[in-house]
Short mmCIF file of C-alpha atoms in Angstrom, two decimals:
data_model
loop_
_atom_site.label_atom_id
_atom_site.label_comp_id
_atom_site.label_asym_id
_atom_site.label_seq_id
_atom_site.Cartn_x
_atom_site.Cartn_y
_atom_site.Cartn_z
CA MET A 1 5.50 -16.79 -7.14
CA ALA A 2 7.27 -15.11 -4.26
CA ALA A 3 6.41 -11.48 -3.66
CA LYS A 4 9.18 -9.00 -4.25
CA THR A 5 9.79 -6.50 -1.50
CA THR A 6 12.04 -3.52 -0.93
CA LYS A 7 14.03 -3.45 2.31
CA GLY A 8 14.83 -0.27 4.18
CA LYS A 9 13.48 2.99 2.86
CA ALA A 10 10.54 3.00 0.47
CA ALA A 11 11.51 3.30 -3.16
CA LYS A 12 11.47 6.89 -4.34
CA SER A 13 9.11 7.79 -7.13
CA SER A 14 10.02 9.99 -10.06
CA PRO A 15 8.20 13.35 -10.38
CA ARG A 16 4.73 12.98 -11.82
CA LYS A 17 3.77 14.91 -14.90
CA THR A 18 0.35 16.46 -15.21
CA THR A 19 -1.59 15.73 -18.38
CA ASN A 20 -4.94 16.95 -19.67
CA HIS A 21 -7.93 15.19 -18.14
CA SER A 22 -11.61 15.84 -17.59
CA GLU A 23 -12.86 18.07 -14.79
CA ARG A 24 -14.27 15.05 -12.96
CA PRO A 25 -12.66 14.01 -9.67
CA LEU A 26 -10.35 10.99 -9.74
CA ALA A 27 -10.82 7.79 -7.76
CA MET A 28 -8.02 5.23 -7.38
CA ILE A 29 -9.33 1.70 -6.78
CA THR A 30 -7.30 -1.41 -6.03
CA GLY A 31 -8.45 -4.94 -6.73
CA ALA A 32 -10.97 -3.63 -9.24
CA SER A 33 -11.07 -6.54 -11.70
CA THR A 34 -13.60 -8.63 -9.77
CA GLY A 35 -15.68 -8.81 -6.61
CA ILE A 36 -16.14 -5.92 -4.23
CA GLY A 37 -13.48 -3.81 -5.94
CA HIS A 38 -15.23 -4.18 -9.29
CA GLU A 39 -18.49 -3.02 -7.76
CA LEU A 40 -16.77 -0.12 -5.97
CA ALA A 41 -15.48 1.03 -9.35
CA ILE A 42 -19.02 0.97 -10.75
CA CYS A 43 -20.28 2.99 -7.76
CA SER A 44 -17.50 5.51 -8.28
CA ALA A 45 -18.13 5.87 -12.01
CA ARG A 46 -21.85 6.34 -11.49
CA ALA A 47 -21.09 9.03 -8.92
CA GLY A 48 -19.05 10.94 -11.51
CA PHE A 49 -15.48 9.90 -10.74
CA ASP A 50 -12.88 9.14 -13.37
CA LEU A 51 -11.11 5.90 -12.48
CA LEU A 52 -7.55 4.74 -12.06
CA ILE A 53 -7.81 1.03 -11.35
CA VAL A 54 -5.39 -1.79 -10.67
CA ALA A 55 -5.28 -5.56 -10.28
CA ASP A 56 -2.65 -8.26 -10.63
CA GLU A 57 -4.42 -10.02 -13.50
CA PRO A 58 -5.18 -9.30 -17.19
CA GLU A 59 -8.92 -9.13 -16.45
CA ILE A 60 -8.39 -5.55 -15.31
CA GLU A 61 -8.42 -4.46 -18.97
CA GLY A 62 -11.83 -6.00 -19.56
CA ALA A 63 -13.13 -4.35 -16.42
CA ALA A 64 -11.79 -1.00 -17.64
CA ASN A 65 -13.70 -1.34 -20.90
CA GLU A 66 -16.87 -2.06 -18.94
CA PHE A 67 -16.39 1.01 -16.73
CA ARG A 68 -15.75 3.26 -19.74
CA GLU A 69 -19.28 2.48 -20.90
CA LEU A 70 -20.45 4.46 -17.87
CA GLY A 71 -19.11 7.65 -19.49
CA VAL A 72 -15.94 8.28 -17.47
CA GLU A 73 -12.21 8.17 -18.16
CA VAL A 74 -10.59 4.93 -17.03
CA ASP A 75 -6.90 4.06 -16.82
CA ALA A 76 -6.02 0.48 -15.91
CA ILE A 77 -2.76 -0.85 -14.49
CA GLU A 78 -1.85 -4.52 -14.21
CA THR A 79 0.70 -4.95 -11.42
CA ASP A 80 1.23 -6.80 -8.15
CA LEU A 81 0.60 -4.54 -5.17
CA ALA A 82 2.49 -6.97 -2.93
CA ASN A 83 5.54 -5.48 -4.60
CA LEU A 84 6.44 -1.93 -3.53
CA GLU A 85 7.55 -1.17 -7.06
CA GLY A 86 4.08 -2.22 -8.19
CA VAL A 87 2.54 0.27 -5.77
CA ASP A 88 4.86 2.98 -7.10
CA LYS A 89 3.79 2.13 -10.65
CA PHE A 90 0.13 2.52 -9.74
CA TYR A 91 0.68 5.75 -7.80
CA GLU A 92 2.73 7.31 -10.58
CA ALA A 93 0.01 6.47 -13.11
CA ALA A 94 -2.07 9.30 -11.64
CA GLY A 95 0.35 11.63 -13.42
CA GLY A 96 0.15 14.37 -10.82
CA ARG A 97 -3.64 14.55 -10.97
CA PRO A 98 -5.21 15.17 -7.54
CA VAL A 99 -6.85 12.06 -6.10
CA ALA A 100 -10.27 12.76 -4.64
CA ALA A 101 -10.89 9.22 -3.39
CA LEU A 102 -8.74 6.17 -2.69
CA LEU A 103 -10.57 2.87 -2.37
CA ALA A 104 -7.98 0.43 -1.03
CA ASN A 105 -9.65 -2.90 -1.59
CA ALA A 106 -6.98 -5.33 -2.84
CA GLY A 107 -6.40 -8.41 -0.71
CA HIS A 108 -6.60 -12.18 -0.63
CA GLY A 109 -6.74 -15.11 1.75
CA LEU A 110 -4.89 -18.37 2.23
CA GLY A 111 -6.81 -21.34 3.57
CA GLY A 112 -5.37 -24.42 5.25
CA SER A 113 -3.09 -25.10 8.16
CA PHE A 114 -0.52 -22.34 8.67
CA VAL A 115 2.22 -24.84 9.56
CA ASP A 116 1.78 -26.56 6.19
CA GLN A 117 1.67 -23.44 4.02
CA ASP A 118 4.47 -22.31 1.72
CA PHE A 119 5.90 -19.22 3.37
CA ASP A 120 6.16 -17.44 0.02
CA ASP A 121 2.36 -17.68 -0.15
CA VAL A 122 2.06 -16.46 3.44
CA ARG A 123 4.34 -13.53 2.67
CA HIS A 124 2.29 -12.60 -0.37
CA VAL A 125 -0.87 -12.31 1.73
CA ILE A 126 0.91 -10.04 4.20
CA ASP A 127 2.58 -7.96 1.50
CA THR A 128 -0.71 -7.48 -0.37
CA ASN A 129 -3.13 -7.04 2.51
CA ILE A 130 -0.88 -4.97 4.76
CA THR A 131 2.44 -3.74 3.36
CA GLY A 132 1.35 -2.71 -0.13
CA THR A 133 -1.96 -1.38 1.15
CA ILE A 134 -0.57 0.95 3.78
CA TYR A 135 2.32 2.02 1.54
CA LEU A 136 -0.18 3.22 -1.07
CA ILE A 137 -2.40 4.81 1.56
CA GLN A 138 0.52 6.74 3.01
CA LYS A 139 1.54 8.14 -0.38
CA VAL A 140 -1.99 9.18 -1.34
CA ALA A 141 -2.95 10.42 2.14
CA ARG A 142 0.05 12.76 2.17
CA ASP A 143 -1.16 14.35 -1.06
CA MET A 144 -4.71 14.61 0.26
CA ARG A 145 -3.57 16.20 3.52
CA GLU A 146 -1.50 18.73 1.61
CA LYS A 147 -4.52 19.89 -0.38
CA GLY A 148 -6.86 19.58 2.62
CA ALA A 149 -9.39 17.22 1.06
CA GLY A 150 -9.91 13.59 0.20
CA ARG A 151 -11.74 10.39 0.99
CA ILE A 152 -10.17 7.02 1.80
CA LEU A 153 -12.12 3.77 1.93
CA ILE A 154 -10.21 0.77 3.27
CA THR A 155 -11.66 -2.72 2.94
CA GLY A 156 -11.17 -4.46 6.25
CA SER A 157 -13.35 -7.35 7.37
CA ILE A 158 -15.31 -8.72 10.29
CA ALA A 159 -12.69 -11.49 10.04
CA GLY A 160 -10.49 -9.08 11.95
CA PHE A 161 -12.63 -9.69 15.05
CA THR A 162 -11.99 -13.45 15.08
CA PRO A 163 -8.92 -15.70 15.38
CA GLY A 164 -9.06 -17.32 11.96
CA SER A 165 -8.23 -21.00 12.32
CA PHE A 166 -7.30 -22.38 8.87
CA ASN A 167 -7.23 -18.85 7.46
CA ALA A 168 -4.97 -17.47 10.16
CA VAL A 169 -2.81 -15.07 8.18
CA TYR A 170 -5.76 -13.47 6.40
CA ASN A 171 -7.72 -12.88 9.61
CA GLY A 172 -4.61 -11.51 11.28
CA SER A 173 -4.04 -9.15 8.37
CA LYS A 174 -7.60 -7.87 8.58
CA ALA A 175 -7.30 -7.33 12.34
CA PHE A 176 -4.36 -5.08 11.50
CA ILE A 177 -6.24 -3.24 8.75
CA ASP A 178 -9.36 -2.69 10.87
CA SER A 179 -7.27 -1.21 13.68
CA PHE A 180 -5.08 0.80 11.32
CA SER A 181 -8.13 2.37 9.66
CA PHE A 182 -9.49 3.76 12.92
CA ALA A 183 -6.07 5.04 13.97
CA LEU A 184 -5.51 6.79 10.65
CA ARG A 185 -8.99 8.32 10.76
CA ASN A 186 -8.16 9.83 14.14
CA GLU A 187 -4.80 11.18 12.95
CA LEU A 188 -6.43 12.89 9.96
CA LYS A 189 -9.60 14.10 11.67
CA ASP A 190 -8.83 17.83 11.35
CA THR A 191 -7.24 17.77 7.89
CA GLY A 192 -10.23 17.52 5.55
CA VAL A 193 -9.36 13.89 4.79
CA THR A 194 -11.81 11.20 5.89
CA VAL A 195 -11.06 7.51 6.43
CA THR A 196 -13.78 4.85 6.29
CA CYS A 197 -13.36 1.16 7.04
CA LEU A 198 -15.61 -1.24 5.13
CA MET A 199 -15.98 -4.46 7.12
CA PRO A 200 -17.92 -7.07 5.16
CA GLY A 201 -18.50 -10.68 6.05
CA ALA A 202 -18.38 -13.60 3.63
CA THR A 203 -19.18 -12.20 0.18
CA GLU A 204 -19.96 -13.98 -3.09
CA THR A 205 -16.67 -13.42 -4.91
CA GLU A 206 -13.74 -15.49 -6.14
CA PHE A 207 -12.08 -15.07 -2.75
CA PHE A 208 -12.87 -18.53 -1.41
CA GLU A 209 -11.79 -20.43 -4.48
CA ARG A 210 -8.55 -18.45 -4.73
CA ALA A 211 -7.86 -19.03 -1.03
CA ASN A 212 -8.39 -22.81 -1.34
CA LEU A 213 -11.47 -22.60 0.86
CA ALA A 214 -13.99 -23.93 -1.65
CA ASP A 215 -14.38 -27.27 0.17
CA THR A 216 -15.18 -25.66 3.51
CA LYS A 217 -18.50 -24.88 5.15
CA ILE A 218 -18.00 -21.17 4.69
CA GLY A 219 -16.88 -21.73 1.11
CA GLN A 220 -20.15 -23.48 0.32
CA SER A 221 -22.41 -21.22 2.39
CA LYS A 222 -24.76 -18.50 1.20
CA LYS A 223 -22.88 -15.21 1.07
CA ASP A 224 -23.55 -11.51 0.70
CA ASP A 225 -23.92 -9.85 -2.69
CA PRO A 226 -20.83 -7.79 -3.58
CA VAL A 227 -23.09 -5.17 -5.17
CA ASP A 228 -24.76 -4.52 -1.82
CA VAL A 229 -21.46 -4.60 0.06
CA ALA A 230 -19.81 -2.12 -2.30
CA ARG A 231 -22.79 0.22 -2.28
CA ALA A 232 -22.82 0.34 1.53
CA GLY A 233 -19.09 1.00 1.65
CA PHE A 234 -19.19 3.68 -1.02
CA GLU A 235 -22.10 5.50 0.60
CA ALA A 236 -20.35 5.43 3.98
CA MET A 237 -17.19 6.85 2.38
CA MET A 238 -19.12 9.66 0.71
CA LYS A 239 -20.76 10.53 4.04
CA GLY A 240 -17.39 10.51 5.79
CA GLU A 241 -18.44 7.79 8.22
CA GLY A 242 -15.82 5.92 10.22
CA ASP A 243 -16.90 2.39 9.46
CA VAL A 244 -19.63 0.19 8.09
CA VAL A 245 -20.34 -3.47 8.79
CA THR A 246 -22.57 -4.78 6.02
CA GLY A 247 -25.62 -6.94 6.75
CA TRP A 248 -27.46 -7.57 10.02
CA LYS A 249 -25.88 -11.02 10.45
CA ASN A 250 -22.38 -9.57 10.20
CA LYS A 251 -23.27 -6.79 12.64
CA LEU A 252 -24.40 -9.47 15.09
CA ILE A 253 -21.28 -11.58 14.58
CA SER A 254 -18.93 -8.64 15.08
CA THR A 255 -20.77 -7.51 18.22
CA VAL A 256 -20.87 -10.98 19.80
CA ALA A 257 -17.17 -11.45 19.03
CA LEU A 258 -16.32 -8.57 21.37
CA PHE A 259 -17.68 -10.54 24.35
CA THR A 260 -16.66 -14.09 23.38
CA PRO A 261 -13.42 -15.77 24.56
CA SER A 262 -10.79 -16.07 21.83
CA ASP A 263 -10.55 -19.86 22.23
CA THR A 264 -14.27 -20.14 21.56
CA LEU A 265 -14.07 -17.87 18.53
CA ALA A 266 -11.17 -19.87 17.11
CA GLU A 267 -13.05 -23.14 17.53
CA GLN A 268 -16.16 -21.70 15.89
CA HIS A 269 -14.03 -20.47 12.99
CA ARG A 270 -12.41 -23.89 12.65
CA LYS A 271 -15.81 -25.50 12.07
CA GLN A 272 -16.36 -23.15 9.14
CA THR A 273 -12.91 -23.20 7.51
CA GLU A 274 -11.25 -26.54 8.25
CA PRO A 275 -10.42 -28.30 4.97
CA GLY A 276 -13.20 -30.72 3.96
CA SER A 277 -15.68 -29.27 6.43
CA ALA A 278 -18.27 -28.72 3.70
CA ALA A 279 -18.88 -32.49 3.59
CA ARG A 280 -19.42 -32.87 7.34
#
């Protein structure tokens, strides 16, 4: 399905009404139904945050029930964050309650040759990974800056260091997000609001199947545990660190990428993500 977007000015939100809640701080988490986002929600609940979570699939309700067992309040929203109205819906669900932490994790890939991809699918990756993400961050960051406190964790990727042959739009979107995270951190450095970029490598989630990368070498390879990835990201956010690359292998890959020609990086990526490469 094509993503719906709003041209021109961002849609205005109606005034939010404050309702009675616990005294616990509130964390907003995107993409919380599965994978890294699911584990970030668990980390947040265990640290004493109430949760406002969102995903574009019905499984978000089951995840909410699981998180409630950890003894915190949980509100779940099912909406598509590629749609600016969907972002507004999620933001308004906070009901005027101050947001102590925003964990912007939603995103997806799109494997295969860019030239052969349906542009509606391409647009959805961009609108989810970039447009919807930074629209939500801007709205929440404004509130945080006004009250002089807040934590933002943005899930980037070491994919942002590499030209992503056969996953080109995703890697390009993560290059944007990685860069954006550091820029925003600098802009907010004296406001009491911290920005942390979580940059994982390949992680054992549904990402590869959803991105049509299951028949690739990277799709069939051993991957990082999302529990470990989320824990590292959450701890870095709580410490106010600028970034965290999870796992020694990913640290090595991201470092080497800084000194490797782009053509070489693209060819190396091709060997991992070209359709059918798992059988070669």
